[in-house]
Coordinates of C-alpha atoms (C1' of nucleotides) in Angstrom, one line a residue:
Chain A
M1 CA 0.1 -0.2 0.1
A2 CA 3.0 2.4 0.9
P3 CA 4.5 2.5 -2.1
E4 CA 1.5 2.7 -3.8
L5 CA 1.4 5.9 -2.3
L6 CA 4.5 7.5 -4.1
G7 CA 3.9 9.9 -7.2
A8 CA 0.1 10.4 -5.7
T9 CA -0.9 13.7 -5.3
L10 CA -2.3 15.3 -2.7
R11 CA -4.2 18.8 -3.0
V12 CA -5.2 20.8 0.0
D13 CA -7.9 24.1 -0.4
S14 CA -8.1 27.0 2.3
A15 CA -8.9 29.9 1.8
D16 CA -5.3 31.2 0.9
G17 CA -5.6 29.4 -2.4
A18 CA -4.7 25.8 -3.0
V19 CA -1.5 24.1 -2.7
A20 CA -0.6 20.5 -4.3
V21 CA 2.6 18.2 -3.8
R22 CA 3.0 14.8 -5.7
L23 CA 4.5 12.2 -2.9
T24 CA 8.2 11.3 -3.5
E25 CA 8.7 9.6 0.3
V26 CA 6.6 7.9 2.3
E27 CA 7.0 5.6 5.6
A28 CA 4.5 2.9 7.0
Y29 CA 3.7 1.8 10.3
E30 CA 1.6 -0.6 11.7
G31 CA -0.6 -1.2 14.8
L32 CA 0.2 -4.0 17.9
D33 CA 2.8 -5.6 16.0
D34 CA 4.9 -2.5 15.6
P35 CA 7.0 -1.3 18.5
A36 CA 7.5 1.9 16.9
S37 CA 4.1 2.9 15.6
H38 CA 1.3 5.0 17.6
A39 CA -1.0 2.3 18.1
F40 CA 1.2 0.4 19.3
R41 CA -0.2 -0.2 22.7
G42 CA -3.8 -0.3 21.3
V43 CA -6.9 2.8 20.5
T44 CA -6.0 6.3 22.8
R45 CA -7.9 9.3 22.3
R46 CA -4.8 10.0 19.9
T47 CA -4.8 7.1 17.7
A48 CA -8.6 6.5 17.4
V49 CA -8.0 7.2 13.4
M50 CA -5.8 5.0 12.4
F51 CA -8.2 2.4 13.7
G52 CA -10.9 4.1 11.7
P53 CA -11.6 3.7 7.9
P54 CA -8.8 3.9 5.0
G55 CA -8.2 7.1 3.7
H56 CA -8.8 9.4 6.3
L57 CA -5.9 12.4 7.4
Y58 CA -4.3 11.4 10.9
V59 CA -2.8 14.5 11.8
Y60 CA -0.3 14.4 15.0
F61 CA 1.5 16.6 16.9
S62 CA 4.9 16.3 17.7
Y63 CA 8.1 17.9 19.6
G64 CA 6.3 20.8 20.6
M65 CA 6.6 22.4 17.9
H66 CA 5.6 20.2 15.0
W67 CA 2.4 18.6 12.8
C68 CA 3.6 15.4 11.1
A69 CA 0.4 14.1 8.4
N70 CA -0.4 10.3 8.4
V71 CA -2.6 8.1 5.8
V72 CA -4.6 5.9 7.0
C73 CA -4.3 2.2 4.9
Q74 CA -6.0 0.0 7.0
P75 CA -9.3 -1.2 6.7
E76 CA -11.6 -0.3 10.4
G77 CA -10.2 -1.8 13.4
I78 CA -6.9 -2.6 11.9
A79 CA -4.2 0.0 12.6
G80 CA -2.1 0.7 10.0
A81 CA -1.0 4.5 8.3
V82 CA 1.6 5.8 5.9
L83 CA 3.5 9.0 7.2
L84 CA 4.2 10.9 4.8
R85 CA 7.9 12.2 5.0
A86 CA 8.7 14.4 1.5
A87 CA 6.7 15.7 -1.3
E88 CA 7.1 18.3 -4.2
V89 CA 5.2 21.2 -4.5
T90 CA 3.3 21.3 -8.3
E91 CA 0.8 23.7 -7.8
G92 CA 0.3 26.8 -5.2
L93 CA 4.0 27.2 -5.4
E94 CA 4.0 31.0 -4.0
L95 CA 1.8 29.8 -1.2
A96 CA 3.8 27.1 -0.1
Q97 CA 7.0 29.9 -0.5
R98 CA 5.0 31.8 1.8
R99 CA 4.5 29.5 4.2
R100 CA 8.2 28.6 5.0
A101 CA 9.4 31.8 4.9
G102 CA 13.2 31.0 5.6
A103 CA 13.3 27.8 3.1
R104 CA 16.3 28.3 0.7
A105 CA 15.6 26.1 -1.9
E106 CA 12.5 25.3 -3.6
R107 CA 13.3 21.3 -3.0
D108 CA 13.2 22.3 0.9
L109 CA 9.5 23.5 0.6
A110 CA 8.5 19.9 1.7
R111 CA 11.7 18.0 3.0
G112 CA 10.5 16.4 6.1
P113 CA 7.0 15.6 7.8
A114 CA 6.8 18.7 9.5
R115 CA 8.1 21.0 6.6
L116 CA 5.1 19.0 4.5
T117 CA 2.7 19.9 6.6
K118 CA 3.7 23.5 7.2
A119 CA 3.9 23.9 3.4
L120 CA 0.2 22.9 2.6
G121 CA -1.0 24.3 5.8
L122 CA -2.5 21.4 7.5
A123 CA -2.8 20.7 11.2
G124 CA -4.8 20.0 13.7
P125 CA -7.9 21.1 12.7
D126 CA -7.5 19.2 9.8
D127 CA -6.9 15.1 12.0
G128 CA -9.4 12.9 10.7
A129 CA -10.6 14.4 8.0
D130 CA -12.1 12.4 4.6
L131 CA -9.0 12.2 1.7
L132 CA -11.6 9.9 -0.7
D133 CA -14.1 12.8 -0.5
P134 CA -14.3 14.3 -3.8
A135 CA -16.1 17.4 -2.2
G136 CA -13.6 18.0 0.5
Y137 CA -11.0 20.3 1.2
V138 CA -7.9 18.1 1.1
R139 CA -8.7 15.3 -1.7
L140 CA -5.6 12.3 -2.7
S141 CA -5.9 11.2 -5.9
V142 CA -3.0 8.3 -7.1
G143 CA -1.9 8.7 -10.4
D144 CA 0.7 7.1 -12.4
V145 CA 2.3 5.0 -10.1
E146 CA 6.0 5.4 -10.1
P147 CA 8.3 2.7 -11.5
E148 CA 11.2 2.6 -9.6
V149 CA 10.5 2.2 -5.8
H150 CA 13.4 2.5 -3.6
N151 CA 13.1 0.8 0.3
S152 CA 14.8 1.1 3.0
R153 CA 15.0 1.6 7.2
R154 CA 12.9 4.0 8.6
V155 CA 14.1 7.5 9.7
G156 CA 14.0 9.1 13.3
V157 CA 12.9 6.4 15.3
N158 CA 14.7 4.1 17.9
V159 CA 12.8 0.6 18.0
A160 CA 11.9 -1.7 15.1
T161 CA 14.5 0.0 13.0
D162 CA 15.2 -3.4 11.2
R163 CA 12.0 -3.2 9.0
P164 CA 12.4 -1.7 5.8
W165 CA 9.3 0.4 5.7
R166 CA 10.5 4.1 3.8
F167 CA 9.7 4.3 0.7
W168 CA 10.7 6.5 -1.2
V169 CA 10.9 7.9 -5.1
P170 CA 15.5 7.6 -6.0
G171 CA 16.8 10.4 -7.9
A172 CA 13.8 12.8 -5.9
P173 CA 15.7 15.9 -4.5
S174 CA 13.2 16.1 -2.0
V175 CA 14.3 12.9 -0.2
S176 CA 15.3 13.7 3.4
P177 CA 18.3 12.1 4.1
Y178 CA 18.4 8.6 6.0
R179 CA 18.8 9.6 10.3
A180 CA 19.1 7.8 13.1
G181 CA 16.9 8.3 16.1
R182 CA 18.3 9.7 19.1
P183 CA 17.5 8.6 22.8
R184 CA 17.0 12.4 24.4
P185 CA 19.8 12.1 27.7
S186 CA 17.7 11.6 31.0
S187 CA 16.8 14.5 32.9
P188 CA 18.6 16.2 35.5
P189 CA 17.3 15.9 39.2
Chain B
dT1 C1' 29.5 19.4 4.8
dC2 C1' 28.6 16.6 9.0
dG3 C1' 27.5 16.3 13.8
dC4 C1' 24.8 18.1 18.4
dT5 C1' 21.9 21.0 20.7
dG6 C1' 18.1 23.5 22.4
dA7 C1' 12.9 24.5 21.9
dT8 C1' 8.4 23.6 23.7
dC9 C1' 3.3 20.6 24.7
dA10 C1' -0.2 17.1 23.9
dT11 C1' -0.4 12.8 25.0
dC12 C1' 0.6 8.8 27.9
dT13 C1' 1.8 6.7 32.4
Chain C
dG1 C1' 6.2 13.7 35.3
dA2 C1' 8.4 12.1 31.0
dT3 C1' 8.8 11.6 26.4
dG4 C1' 8.9 12.1 20.9
dA5 C1' 6.9 9.2 13.4
dT6 C1' 11.4 17.4 14.0
dC7 C1' 13.7 21.4 12.7
dA8 C1' 16.8 25.3 12.3
dG9 C1' 21.2 27.5 13.7
dC10 C1' 25.1 27.2 15.3
dG11 C1' 30.5 25.3 15.4
dA12 C1' 33.9 22.1 13.7
dA13 C1' 36.8 20.4 10.2

DNA sequence: TCGCTGATCATCT
DNA sequence: GATGATCAGCGAA
């Protein structure tokens, strides 16, 4: 499922205009069998969307300042989502650049999960949005499947790093570099 | 170019 | 009260 999202287009309409991106990098997360997943401990307030019907948006807040977006990809009752790690802006370039003021290069606009949500204007209120509703303000259209897809270990997690569930389009300039998870040292007494 | 650090809070124990 | 699916900025090489 996750590789099929590569090359897909995600479009977000807002009061300021529309921004569309082509996904170039994703990461898969399972449910009860995946210790790196938010859904590992079962249904909670935050992960309820992951157990819901597929095609919905799962947005969560992390590190006190970043939003990250997922697409639910498993039938209702089974947790499973795909983290959107990187993309290339194909529409609404100026709006995306305004939101990402400070980004030096165009390819940096959506290079990384938090940057991606910022460029698209996604945040907490968008959690649970239906991506398959033709009349919705956020829509996911799976277009041409990428002919070549690479996969490897996931980024930024400290457990189950051996699962090769990170997928990307080789050669895409927006693919983020691999970085191992960095555990934070325990706080002083 | 590479590697390390601080910022900052919703969610869960 | 601890933690984290991160990013930007800084200093060293």
